Amino acid sequence: MEPETRALLEAWRGRLGRELDAAIGFWARHSHDPEHGGFFSCLGRDGAVYDDVKYVWLQGRQVWVYARLYRTVPRFRRPDLLEAARAGGEFLLRCARLGPGSPKAAFALSRDGRPTKVQRSIFSECFCALGLDELGRATGEPRYRREARALLEAVARWVREDPTELGRPLLAGATPHEPLAEPMMLLCLAEQLGDGAGGPLAELEGWCARRLLCHLQRDGSAVLENVSPEGKELPGCLGRQQNPGHAIEAGWFLLRFAQRQGDAALAAQAIEGFMVRPFQAGWDPEHGGLFAFQDADGLCPTQLEWNMKLWWPHAEAMVAFLMAYAHSREPALLRLFDQVAAYAFQRFRDPEHGEWFGYLAQDGKVALTIKGGPFKGCFHVPRALHLCEELLDKLLREP
Amino acid sequence: MEPETRALLEAWRGRLGRELDAAIGFWARHSHDPEHGGFFSCLGRDGAVYDDVKYVWLQGRQVWVYARLYRTVPRFRRPDLLEAARAGGEFLLRCARLGPGSPKAAFALSRDGRPTKVQRSIFSECFCALGLDELGRATGEPRYRREARALLEAVARWVREDPTELGRPLLAGATPHEPLAEPMMLLCLAEQLGDGAGGPLAELEGWCARRLLCHLQRDGSAVLENVSPEGKELPGCLGRQQNPGHAIEAGWFLLRFAQRQGDAALAAQAIEGFMVRPFQAGWDPEHGGLFAFQDADGLCPTQLEWNMKLWWPHAEAMVAFLMAYAHSREPALLRLFDQVAAYAFQRFRDPEHGEWFGYLAQDGKVALTIKGGPFKGCFHVPRALHLCEELLDKLLREP
């Protein structure tokens, strides 16, 4: 390794490690509910709880982060983290499902665990399964992984066979479409719950990868959020919608799958089609940062936040480009990691209170001072910092 | 009237009239669907259709605008406007309801009128009723008003008696709450469908006014979007949520009700509590313009667009302050009209293509270049310009 490259990797390793400590410190100080278990996620800049609603996505995700760090990172093998993860997992087992035996989980719960909102989508169940599986691995208790497996089976059934239980109305004019998020999330879950290539979830992983590739359209130049069930581009806003952060996140899920399969061509496609091109098209040439939404024909998106800069696409891009660099050793990929990490550390980081701001205006000014809310919790920032730390450690062990 | 005041009113009368002509010209040129009836609302800056989905709210609203202008403004008594309104009304009669005899209307329809989205709220039905009633008045054909009356009865039943038909899930942890938008919209509809004070909808109007007043909390210093069924403030984000544009729009609905009732105390409360205070608290001291959302305790709202400047609160504030000035002749209210109208004409107006931009960043730069989309159509801008024109004409006829 060239000395310059080593110096860059070492500098980021130090910054990322300290930042991960600060992020976990923030959530450990402010988000635990000692009374009911589970986590508050509506936290202001300084960590003050501004609402006690508990979002199921964010419960499952925080359980995952704590259990994964406990299990794999020696400095986080702390009883307090495992206990909080367990209290979160027990809260989910007790309260997430809408009723005993119901296949559907709530989207939001009251502080004491009664359902307050339900979505007609798969994601509450997915994030419950993600957290519970990792908790099962960290504690060695099979009941958590059994519940995770049951949730995965329900989700796979809804996506692949029959969505009736989701409760979506069947409307005569609705355009049948497949959202990128579904195979993407299922692939992530299959990796989490499976046990490496060739395991019992191998067939599901292959299916997800094939569905993801259907979203790479226009001769590989554009990742589209929604395609037809036949894998074709759809008309209108639905068909032209792009989300650079989603494409890039799907890219590293796909790259890991390709690595497990030993599929070099797929790995190259994941890097070029899902990471590099969406990044180049999605990076704001004027102010820096990734747009939240784009239109594949360059029209104005209808999402009001389209030109805002959100924390999670930047966290995902850090993971994606460092992973891609570790895979290919292409220096341009390391430069992209450095570009996005520098932007993120300059703009999203809050050195005063820890964790990152989530929502910047187009020009990079903080638009919302909250550290957590209905969609931001203890997940993207610590997951990205942890995965990048792992990748950097591995790279730096090489001669 | 003082010469200075007259000059100001005359200047605005001229600008508003020309702007109304430009707005109606924009929609008449670009939004009509000669094939299926109804209106395209997804229009780019220059009027190009970027999606052919038809939003039911926006169909009903455009029918209302065309029919009202045709009926009451001599220069708009044009056969092409009435024909377009009628084609929109027929499209709604044929397609808006989810099925024959269904009490629920769709939220969005395909170009040819098949349902693509449904909301579990009352507003599609409300805007259908608003447009069809006005179309019935403009054409003299009773079947439009009969359908409007049936829709109003369904909505009033859902809001006042039994929301079961809306299809909302009953969740054990959900906080019972009353949103400002429901009595506000019902009051607007009752005025439209009724025939002045003491008519058959007088009881409903009184009920709406009482419910609206429940949202004036904290000793009259704050209008809260959601209150308990007992009219008390609620905890958490739900309870602290404020929407200055909603408060101000509700203010002029309430002022008109107070005028019909001859209730001077209620009129004063509408002006001070629903218009002046929300405007003062909601006006951005740094960049000008009204915030989209606020938190009554000054915390950061969780809506990503909270500090954006949207067209409709400014249109509503123009109507509100001019109406309040015409009512009380308080010069401070005319100054507020002038302040908000000057901001709107400077920032939202598009002199090149007509109509207004809908969405500005906090600093007043155009964030979305679309002229229409899922929530912006031919309504707030032309309604406000028309109502202000009416008010100005009346004021200027005085000696």
PDB file of N, CA and C in Angstrom, chain A residues 42 50-51 98 110 114-118 120 169 171-175 235-238 240 286-287 299-308 310 359 362-363 365-370 373-374, chain B residues 42 50-51 98 110 114-118 120 169 171-175 235-238 240 286-287 299-308 310 359 362-363 365 367-370 373-374:
ATOM      1  N   CYS A  42     -37.392  10.385  19.325  1.00  0.00           N
ATOM      2  CA  CYS A  42     -37.625  11.812  19.079  1.00  0.00           C
ATOM      3  C   CYS A  42     -36.761  12.617  20.039  1.00  0.00           C
ATOM      4  N   TYR A  50     -38.432  14.993  22.845  1.00  0.00           N
ATOM      5  CA  TYR A  50     -39.516  15.942  22.547  1.00  0.00           C
ATOM      6  C   TYR A  50     -40.832  15.243  22.235  1.00  0.00           C
ATOM      7  N   ASP A  51     -40.830  13.915  22.191  1.00  0.00           N
ATOM      8  CA  ASP A  51     -42.067  13.146  22.011  1.00  0.00           C
ATOM      9  C   ASP A  51     -41.725  11.726  22.422  1.00  0.00           C
ATOM     10  N   LEU A  98     -49.628  -6.423  15.821  1.00  0.00           N
ATOM     11  CA  LEU A  98     -50.885  -5.716  16.087  1.00  0.00           C
ATOM     12  C   LEU A  98     -51.794  -6.467  17.052  1.00  0.00           C
ATOM     13  N   SER A 110     -47.305   3.662  21.323  1.00  0.00           N
ATOM     14  CA  SER A 110     -47.217   4.583  22.457  1.00  0.00           C
ATOM     15  C   SER A 110     -46.035   4.157  23.329  1.00  0.00           C
ATOM     16  N   ARG A 114     -48.633   0.378  23.054  1.00  0.00           N
ATOM     17  CA  ARG A 114     -49.899   0.155  22.338  1.00  0.00           C
ATOM     18  C   ARG A 114     -49.798   0.765  20.940  1.00  0.00           C
ATOM     19  N   PRO A 115     -50.342   0.082  19.913  1.00  0.00           N
ATOM     20  CA  PRO A 115     -50.175   0.582  18.540  1.00  0.00           C
ATOM     21  C   PRO A 115     -50.872   1.917  18.316  1.00  0.00           C
ATOM     22  N   THR A 116     -50.176   2.829  17.630  1.00  0.00           N
ATOM     23  CA  THR A 116     -50.774   4.121  17.289  1.00  0.00           C
ATOM     24  C   THR A 116     -50.858   4.336  15.782  1.00  0.00           C
ATOM     25  N   LYS A 117     -49.997   3.677  15.019  1.00  0.00           N
ATOM     26  CA  LYS A 117     -50.059   3.814  13.556  1.00  0.00           C
ATOM     27  C   LYS A 117     -49.649   2.507  12.908  1.00  0.00           C
ATOM     28  N   VAL A 118     -50.259   2.217  11.750  1.00  0.00           N
ATOM     29  CA  VAL A 118     -49.925   1.028  10.969  1.00  0.00           C
ATOM     30  C   VAL A 118     -49.650   1.473   9.542  1.00  0.00           C
ATOM     31  N   ARG A 120     -49.231   0.101   5.473  1.00  0.00           N
ATOM     32  CA  ARG A 120     -49.561  -1.040   4.634  1.00  0.00           C
ATOM     33  C   ARG A 120     -48.343  -1.407   3.796  1.00  0.00           C
ATOM     34  N   PRO A 169     -55.588  -1.424  -0.627  1.00  0.00           N
ATOM     35  CA  PRO A 169     -56.793  -1.545  -1.457  1.00  0.00           C
ATOM     36  C   PRO A 169     -56.411  -1.900  -2.894  1.00  0.00           C
ATOM     37  N   LEU A 171     -57.077  -1.197  -6.551  1.00  0.00           N
ATOM     38  CA  LEU A 171     -57.719  -0.114  -7.278  1.00  0.00           C
ATOM     39  C   LEU A 171     -57.506  -0.303  -8.771  1.00  0.00           C
ATOM     40  N   ALA A 172     -58.596  -0.118  -9.512  1.00  0.00           N
ATOM     41  CA  ALA A 172     -58.597  -0.474 -10.940  1.00  0.00           C
ATOM     42  C   ALA A 172     -57.577   0.314 -11.753  1.00  0.00           C
ATOM     43  N   GLY A 173     -57.283   1.550 -11.336  1.00  0.00           N
ATOM     44  CA  GLY A 173     -56.390   2.365 -12.155  1.00  0.00           C
ATOM     45  C   GLY A 173     -54.945   2.333 -11.704  1.00  0.00           C
ATOM     46  N   ALA A 174     -54.665   1.670 -10.587  1.00  0.00           N
ATOM     47  CA  ALA A 174     -53.309   1.695 -10.034  1.00  0.00           C
ATOM     48  C   ALA A 174     -52.345   0.969 -10.962  1.00  0.00           C
ATOM     49  N   THR A 175     -51.176   1.541 -11.153  1.00  0.00           N
ATOM     50  CA  THR A 175     -50.156   0.946 -12.016  1.00  0.00           C
ATOM     51  C   THR A 175     -49.392  -0.107 -11.224  1.00  0.00           C
ATOM     52  N   PRO A 235     -44.367   4.740 -17.124  1.00  0.00           N
ATOM     53  CA  PRO A 235     -44.557   6.153 -17.486  1.00  0.00           C
ATOM     54  C   PRO A 235     -44.785   7.031 -16.256  1.00  0.00           C
ATOM     55  N   GLY A 236     -44.633   8.339 -16.438  1.00  0.00           N
ATOM     56  CA  GLY A 236     -45.007   9.306 -15.397  1.00  0.00           C
ATOM     57  C   GLY A 236     -43.962   9.440 -14.296  1.00  0.00           C
ATOM     58  N   CYS A 237     -44.342  10.223 -13.288  1.00  0.00           N
ATOM     59  CA  CYS A 237     -43.445  10.485 -12.146  1.00  0.00           C
ATOM     60  C   CYS A 237     -43.015   9.188 -11.472  1.00  0.00           C
ATOM     61  N   LEU A 238     -43.960   8.256 -11.333  1.00  0.00           N
ATOM     62  CA  LEU A 238     -43.655   6.984 -10.682  1.00  0.00           C
ATOM     63  C   LEU A 238     -42.493   6.298 -11.377  1.00  0.00           C
ATOM     64  N   ARG A 240     -40.197   7.665 -13.390  1.00  0.00           N
ATOM     65  CA  ARG A 240     -38.957   8.443 -13.511  1.00  0.00           C
ATOM     66  C   ARG A 240     -38.274   8.696 -12.165  1.00  0.00           C
ATOM     67  N   GLU A 286     -23.427  22.372  -7.364  1.00  0.00           N
ATOM     68  CA  GLU A 286     -23.304  23.737  -6.836  1.00  0.00           C
ATOM     69  C   GLU A 286     -22.886  23.758  -5.374  1.00  0.00           C
ATOM     70  N   HIS A 287     -23.573  22.973  -4.546  1.00  0.00           N
ATOM     71  CA  HIS A 287     -23.333  23.049  -3.101  1.00  0.00           C
ATOM     72  C   HIS A 287     -22.720  21.785  -2.519  1.00  0.00           C
ATOM     73  N   LEU A 299     -36.511  16.439 -14.931  1.00  0.00           N
ATOM     74  CA  LEU A 299     -37.615  17.332 -14.562  1.00  0.00           C
ATOM     75  C   LEU A 299     -37.561  17.599 -13.062  1.00  0.00           C
ATOM     76  N   CYS A 300     -38.380  18.518 -12.608  1.00  0.00           N
ATOM     77  CA  CYS A 300     -38.412  18.824 -11.173  1.00  0.00           C
ATOM     78  C   CYS A 300     -39.196  17.743 -10.438  1.00  0.00           C
ATOM     79  N   PRO A 301     -38.602  17.098  -9.437  1.00  0.00           N
ATOM     80  CA  PRO A 301     -39.359  16.119  -8.655  1.00  0.00           C
ATOM     81  C   PRO A 301     -40.512  16.795  -7.900  1.00  0.00           C
ATOM     82  N   THR A 302     -41.494  16.013  -7.496  1.00  0.00           N
ATOM     83  CA  THR A 302     -42.621  16.574  -6.742  1.00  0.00           C
ATOM     84  C   THR A 302     -42.429  16.456  -5.235  1.00  0.00           C
ATOM     85  N   GLN A 303     -41.409  15.736  -4.790  1.00  0.00           N
ATOM     86  CA  GLN A 303     -41.143  15.659  -3.352  1.00  0.00           C
ATOM     87  C   GLN A 303     -40.566  17.005  -2.888  1.00  0.00           C
ATOM     88  N   LEU A 304     -41.204  17.594  -1.871  1.00  0.00           N
ATOM     89  CA  LEU A 304     -40.780  18.935  -1.439  1.00  0.00           C
ATOM     90  C   LEU A 304     -39.325  18.942  -0.996  1.00  0.00           C
ATOM     91  N   GLU A 305     -38.829  17.820  -0.474  1.00  0.00           N
ATOM     92  CA  GLU A 305     -37.468  17.765   0.059  1.00  0.00           C
ATOM     93  C   GLU A 305     -36.460  17.315  -0.990  1.00  0.00           C
ATOM     94  N   TRP A 306     -36.822  17.351  -2.261  1.00  0.00           N
ATOM     95  CA  TRP A 306     -35.963  16.718  -3.269  1.00  0.00           C
ATOM     96  C   TRP A 306     -34.535  17.252  -3.239  1.00  0.00           C
ATOM     97  N   ASN A 307     -34.361  18.541  -2.992  1.00  0.00           N
ATOM     98  CA  ASN A 307     -32.992  19.077  -3.044  1.00  0.00           C
ATOM     99  C   ASN A 307     -32.349  19.215  -1.671  1.00  0.00           C
ATOM    100  N   MET A 308     -33.021  18.695  -0.640  1.00  0.00           N
ATOM    101  CA  MET A 308     -32.400  18.693   0.688  1.00  0.00           C
ATOM    102  C   MET A 308     -31.326  17.607   0.739  1.00  0.00           C
ATOM    103  N   LEU A 310     -29.923  14.727   3.037  1.00  0.00           N
ATOM    104  CA  LEU A 310     -30.288  13.901   4.186  1.00  0.00           C
ATOM    105  C   LEU A 310     -29.082  13.093   4.642  1.00  0.00           C
ATOM    106  N   TYR A 359     -31.043  16.611   8.508  1.00  0.00           N
ATOM    107  CA  TYR A 359     -31.711  17.272   7.383  1.00  0.00           C
ATOM    108  C   TYR A 359     -31.099  18.653   7.160  1.00  0.00           C
ATOM    109  N   GLN A 362     -30.600  22.722   0.782  1.00  0.00           N
ATOM    110  CA  GLN A 362     -29.744  22.456  -0.373  1.00  0.00           C
ATOM    111  C   GLN A 362     -28.340  23.013  -0.180  1.00  0.00           C
ATOM    112  N   ASP A 363     -28.264  24.205   0.432  1.00  0.00           N
ATOM    113  CA  ASP A 363     -26.957  24.856   0.569  1.00  0.00           C
ATOM    114  C   ASP A 363     -26.125  24.298   1.730  1.00  0.00           C
ATOM    115  N   LYS A 365     -26.959  24.185   4.983  1.00  0.00           N
ATOM    116  CA  LYS A 365     -27.298  24.686   6.324  1.00  0.00           C
ATOM    117  C   LYS A 365     -28.259  23.711   7.009  1.00  0.00           C
ATOM    118  N   VAL A 366     -28.116  23.550   8.334  1.00  0.00           N
ATOM    119  CA  VAL A 366     -29.008  22.648   9.070  1.00  0.00           C
ATOM    120  C   VAL A 366     -30.433  23.179   8.983  1.00  0.00           C
ATOM    121  N   ALA A 367     -31.360  22.355   8.483  1.00  0.00           N
ATOM    122  CA  ALA A 367     -32.758  22.774   8.339  1.00  0.00           C
ATOM    123  C   ALA A 367     -33.598  22.290   9.516  1.00  0.00           C
ATOM    124  N   LEU A 368     -33.291  21.111  10.033  1.00  0.00           N
ATOM    125  CA  LEU A 368     -33.973  20.580  11.219  1.00  0.00           C
ATOM    126  C   LEU A 368     -32.879  20.255  12.237  1.00  0.00           C
ATOM    127  N   THR A 369     -33.046  20.768  13.448  1.00  0.00           N
ATOM    128  CA  THR A 369     -31.990  20.564  14.452  1.00  0.00           C
ATOM    129  C   THR A 369     -32.165  19.253  15.208  1.00  0.00           C
ATOM    130  N   ILE A 370     -33.247  18.522  14.954  1.00  0.00           N
ATOM    131  CA  ILE A 370     -33.467  17.266  15.672  1.00  0.00           C
ATOM    132  C   ILE A 370     -32.364  16.255  15.349  1.00  0.00           C
ATOM    133  N   GLY A 373     -36.115  11.347  14.982  1.00  0.00           N
ATOM    134  CA  GLY A 373     -37.516  11.651  14.709  1.00  0.00           C
ATOM    135  C   GLY A 373     -38.190  10.413  14.158  1.00  0.00           C
ATOM    136  N   PRO A 374     -39.275  10.588  13.416  1.00  0.00           N
ATOM    137  CA  PRO A 374     -40.002   9.420  12.934  1.00  0.00           C
ATOM    138  C   PRO A 374     -39.189   8.491  12.040  1.00  0.00           C
TER     139      PRO A 374
ATOM    140  N   CYS B  42     -50.510  18.199 -13.049  1.00  0.00           N
ATOM    141  CA  CYS B  42     -49.048  18.099 -12.984  1.00  0.00           C
ATOM    142  C   CYS B  42     -48.461  18.865 -14.159  1.00  0.00           C
ATOM    143  N   TYR B  50     -46.343  16.943 -17.018  1.00  0.00           N
ATOM    144  CA  TYR B  50     -45.281  15.982 -16.729  1.00  0.00           C
ATOM    145  C   TYR B  50     -45.818  14.679 -16.150  1.00  0.00           C
ATOM    146  N   ASP B  51     -47.121  14.608 -15.909  1.00  0.00           N
ATOM    147  CA  ASP B  51     -47.764  13.366 -15.451  1.00  0.00           C
ATOM    148  C   ASP B  51     -49.250  13.556 -15.693  1.00  0.00           C
ATOM    149  N   LEU B  98     -65.636   5.584  -5.510  1.00  0.00           N
ATOM    150  CA  LEU B  98     -64.869   4.355  -5.699  1.00  0.00           C
ATOM    151  C   LEU B  98     -65.656   3.277  -6.424  1.00  0.00           C
ATOM    152  N   SER B 110     -56.608   7.716 -12.688  1.00  0.00           N
ATOM    153  CA  SER B 110     -55.865   7.692 -13.949  1.00  0.00           C
ATOM    154  C   SER B 110     -56.500   8.709 -14.898  1.00  0.00           C
ATOM    155  N   ARG B 114     -59.973   5.938 -13.741  1.00  0.00           N
ATOM    156  CA  ARG B 114     -59.999   4.786 -12.830  1.00  0.00           C
ATOM    157  C   ARG B 114     -59.216   5.123 -11.561  1.00  0.00           C
ATOM    158  N   PRO B 115     -59.700   4.686 -10.380  1.00  0.00           N
ATOM    159  CA  PRO B 115     -59.047   5.091  -9.123  1.00  0.00           C
ATOM    160  C   PRO B 115     -57.634   4.520  -9.003  1.00  0.00           C
ATOM    161  N   THR B 116     -56.702   5.360  -8.561  1.00  0.00           N
ATOM    162  CA  THR B 116     -55.330   4.900  -8.338  1.00  0.00           C
ATOM    163  C   THR B 116     -54.905   5.049  -6.881  1.00  0.00           C
ATOM    164  N   LYS B 117     -55.522   5.972  -6.149  1.00  0.00           N
ATOM    165  CA  LYS B 117     -55.192   6.130  -4.726  1.00  0.00           C
ATOM    166  C   LYS B 117     -56.431   6.552  -3.961  1.00  0.00           C
ATOM    167  N   VAL B 118     -56.499   6.089  -2.699  1.00  0.00           N
ATOM    168  CA  VAL B 118     -57.597   6.462  -1.807  1.00  0.00           C
ATOM    169  C   VAL B 118     -56.984   6.976  -0.514  1.00  0.00           C
ATOM    170  N   ARG B 120     -57.816   7.904   3.604  1.00  0.00           N
ATOM    171  CA  ARG B 120     -58.807   7.631   4.646  1.00  0.00           C
ATOM    172  C   ARG B 120     -59.165   8.937   5.353  1.00  0.00           C
ATOM    173  N   PRO B 169     -58.001   2.396  10.675  1.00  0.00           N
ATOM    174  CA  PRO B 169     -57.920   1.325  11.668  1.00  0.00           C
ATOM    175  C   PRO B 169     -58.116   1.884  13.077  1.00  0.00           C
ATOM    176  N   LEU B 171     -56.882   1.783  16.638  1.00  0.00           N
ATOM    177  CA  LEU B 171     -55.663   1.317  17.291  1.00  0.00           C
ATOM    178  C   LEU B 171     -55.667   1.728  18.754  1.00  0.00           C
ATOM    179  N   ALA B 172     -55.294   0.768  19.594  1.00  0.00           N
ATOM    180  CA  ALA B 172     -55.452   0.959  21.038  1.00  0.00           C
ATOM    181  C   ALA B 172     -54.652   2.129  21.586  1.00  0.00           C
ATOM    182  N   GLY B 173     -53.521   2.438  20.966  1.00  0.00           N
ATOM    183  CA  GLY B 173     -52.681   3.487  21.532  1.00  0.00           C
ATOM    184  C   GLY B 173     -52.880   4.846  20.895  1.00  0.00           C
ATOM    185  N   ALA B 174     -53.704   4.925  19.849  1.00  0.00           N
ATOM    186  CA  ALA B 174     -53.856   6.196  19.123  1.00  0.00           C
ATOM    187  C   ALA B 174     -54.531   7.240  20.004  1.00  0.00           C
ATOM    188  N   THR B 175     -54.038   8.450  19.945  1.00  0.00           N
ATOM    189  CA  THR B 175     -54.584   9.547  20.739  1.00  0.00           C
ATOM    190  C   THR B 175     -55.794  10.123  20.019  1.00  0.00           C
ATOM    191  N   PRO B 235     -50.624  16.231  24.414  1.00  0.00           N
ATOM    192  CA  PRO B 235     -49.161  16.171  24.597  1.00  0.00           C
ATOM    193  C   PRO B 235     -48.444  15.827  23.287  1.00  0.00           C
ATOM    194  N   GLY B 236     -47.150  16.066  23.264  1.00  0.00           N
ATOM    195  CA  GLY B 236     -46.300  15.616  22.156  1.00  0.00           C
ATOM    196  C   GLY B 236     -46.390  16.499  20.919  1.00  0.00           C
ATOM    197  N   CYS B 237     -45.728  16.026  19.871  1.00  0.00           N
ATOM    198  CA  CYS B 237     -45.699  16.766  18.598  1.00  0.00           C
ATOM    199  C   CYS B 237     -47.097  17.016  18.067  1.00  0.00           C
ATOM    200  N   LEU B 238     -47.964  16.004  18.184  1.00  0.00           N
ATOM    201  CA  LEU B 238     -49.333  16.124  17.688  1.00  0.00           C
ATOM    202  C   LEU B 238     -50.019  17.336  18.303  1.00  0.00           C
ATOM    203  N   ARG B 240     -48.576  19.982  19.785  1.00  0.00           N
ATOM    204  CA  ARG B 240     -47.892  21.278  19.625  1.00  0.00           C
ATOM    205  C   ARG B 240     -47.878  21.769  18.184  1.00  0.00           C
ATOM    206  N   GLU B 286     -36.229  36.588   9.501  1.00  0.00           N
ATOM    207  CA  GLU B 286     -34.970  36.722   8.779  1.00  0.00           C
ATOM    208  C   GLU B 286     -35.187  36.936   7.281  1.00  0.00           C
ATOM    209  N   HIS B 287     -36.013  36.076   6.684  1.00  0.00           N
ATOM    210  CA  HIS B 287     -36.144  36.107   5.219  1.00  0.00           C
ATOM    211  C   HIS B 287     -37.525  36.554   4.749  1.00  0.00           C
ATOM    212  N   LEU B 299     -40.020  24.383  19.543  1.00  0.00           N
ATOM    213  CA  LEU B 299     -39.097  23.294  19.200  1.00  0.00           C
ATOM    214  C   LEU B 299     -39.045  23.159  17.678  1.00  0.00           C
ATOM    215  N   CYS B 300     -38.125  22.336  17.209  1.00  0.00           N
ATOM    216  CA  CYS B 300     -38.012  22.115  15.773  1.00  0.00           C
ATOM    217  C   CYS B 300     -39.125  21.173  15.319  1.00  0.00           C
ATOM    218  N   PRO B 301     -39.937  21.576  14.347  1.00  0.00           N
ATOM    219  CA  PRO B 301     -40.949  20.646  13.829  1.00  0.00           C
ATOM    220  C   PRO B 301     -40.281  19.445  13.152  1.00  0.00           C
ATOM    221  N   THR B 302     -41.032  18.358  12.990  1.00  0.00           N
ATOM    222  CA  THR B 302     -40.478  17.170  12.330  1.00  0.00           C
ATOM    223  C   THR B 302     -40.821  17.134  10.835  1.00  0.00           C
ATOM    224  N   GLN B 303     -41.671  18.043  10.361  1.00  0.00           N
ATOM    225  CA  GLN B 303     -41.968  18.096   8.928  1.00  0.00           C
ATOM    226  C   GLN B 303     -40.749  18.669   8.206  1.00  0.00           C
ATOM    227  N   LEU B 304     -40.242  17.940   7.191  1.00  0.00           N
ATOM    228  CA  LEU B 304     -39.013  18.378   6.522  1.00  0.00           C
ATOM    229  C   LEU B 304     -39.173  19.757   5.892  1.00  0.00           C
ATOM    230  N   GLU B 305     -40.403  20.098   5.480  1.00  0.00           N
ATOM    231  CA  GLU B 305     -40.629  21.368   4.782  1.00  0.00           C
ATOM    232  C   GLU B 305     -41.021  22.492   5.733  1.00  0.00           C
ATOM    233  N   TRP B 306     -40.778  22.328   7.040  1.00  0.00           N
ATOM    234  CA  TRP B 306     -41.352  23.282   7.992  1.00  0.00           C
ATOM    235  C   TRP B 306     -40.948  24.726   7.705  1.00  0.00           C
ATOM    236  N   ASN B 307     -39.718  24.941   7.250  1.00  0.00           N
ATOM    237  CA  ASN B 307     -39.286  26.341   7.036  1.00  0.00           C
ATOM    238  C   ASN B 307     -39.387  26.785   5.579  1.00  0.00           C
ATOM    239  N   MET B 308     -39.995  25.937   4.741  1.00  0.00           N
ATOM    240  CA  MET B 308     -40.221  26.350   3.359  1.00  0.00           C
ATOM    241  C   MET B 308     -41.390  27.337   3.317  1.00  0.00           C
ATOM    242  N   LEU B 310     -44.655  28.198   1.284  1.00  0.00           N
ATOM    243  CA  LEU B 310     -45.599  27.612   0.333  1.00  0.00           C
ATOM    244  C   LEU B 310     -46.549  28.696  -0.166  1.00  0.00           C
ATOM    245  N   TYR B 359     -43.443  26.425  -4.194  1.00  0.00           N
ATOM    246  CA  TYR B 359     -42.588  25.970  -3.095  1.00  0.00           C
ATOM    247  C   TYR B 359     -41.251  26.697  -3.153  1.00  0.00           C
ATOM    248  N   GLN B 362     -36.399  28.358   2.434  1.00  0.00           N
ATOM    249  CA  GLN B 362     -36.579  29.356   3.495  1.00  0.00           C
ATOM    250  C   GLN B 362     -36.167  30.750   3.030  1.00  0.00           C
ATOM    251  N   ASP B 363     -35.084  30.813   2.240  1.00  0.00           N
ATOM    252  CA  ASP B 363     -34.570  32.125   1.840  1.00  0.00           C
ATOM    253  C   ASP B 363     -35.342  32.741   0.671  1.00  0.00           C
ATOM    254  N   LYS B 365     -35.822  31.433  -2.379  1.00  0.00           N
ATOM    255  CA  LYS B 365     -35.482  30.939  -3.720  1.00  0.00           C
ATOM    256  C   LYS B 365     -36.457  29.839  -4.122  1.00  0.00           C
ATOM    257  N   ALA B 367     -37.746  26.477  -4.947  1.00  0.00           N
ATOM    258  CA  ALA B 367     -37.197  25.144  -4.693  1.00  0.00           C
ATOM    259  C   ALA B 367     -37.765  24.116  -5.663  1.00  0.00           C
ATOM    260  N   LEU B 368     -39.020  24.265  -6.047  1.00  0.00           N
ATOM    261  CA  LEU B 368     -39.645  23.390  -7.032  1.00  0.00           C
ATOM    262  C   LEU B 368     -40.196  24.298  -8.128  1.00  0.00           C
ATOM    263  N   THR B 369     -39.831  23.999  -9.366  1.00  0.00           N
ATOM    264  CA  THR B 369     -40.257  24.880 -10.458  1.00  0.00           C
ATOM    265  C   THR B 369     -41.639  24.519 -11.000  1.00  0.00           C
ATOM    266  N   ILE B 370     -42.230  23.436 -10.502  1.00  0.00           N
ATOM    267  CA  ILE B 370     -43.555  23.035 -10.999  1.00  0.00           C
ATOM    268  C   ILE B 370     -44.594  24.110 -10.679  1.00  0.00           C
ATOM    269  N   GLY B 373     -49.072  20.147  -9.097  1.00  0.00           N
ATOM    270  CA  GLY B 373     -48.620  18.826  -8.681  1.00  0.00           C
ATOM    271  C   GLY B 373     -49.716  18.160  -7.871  1.00  0.00           C
ATOM    272  N   PRO B 374     -49.371  17.214  -7.024  1.00  0.00           N
ATOM    273  CA  PRO B 374     -50.398  16.484  -6.288  1.00  0.00           C
ATOM    274  C   PRO B 374     -51.260  17.365  -5.374  1.00  0.00           C
TER     275      PRO B 374
END
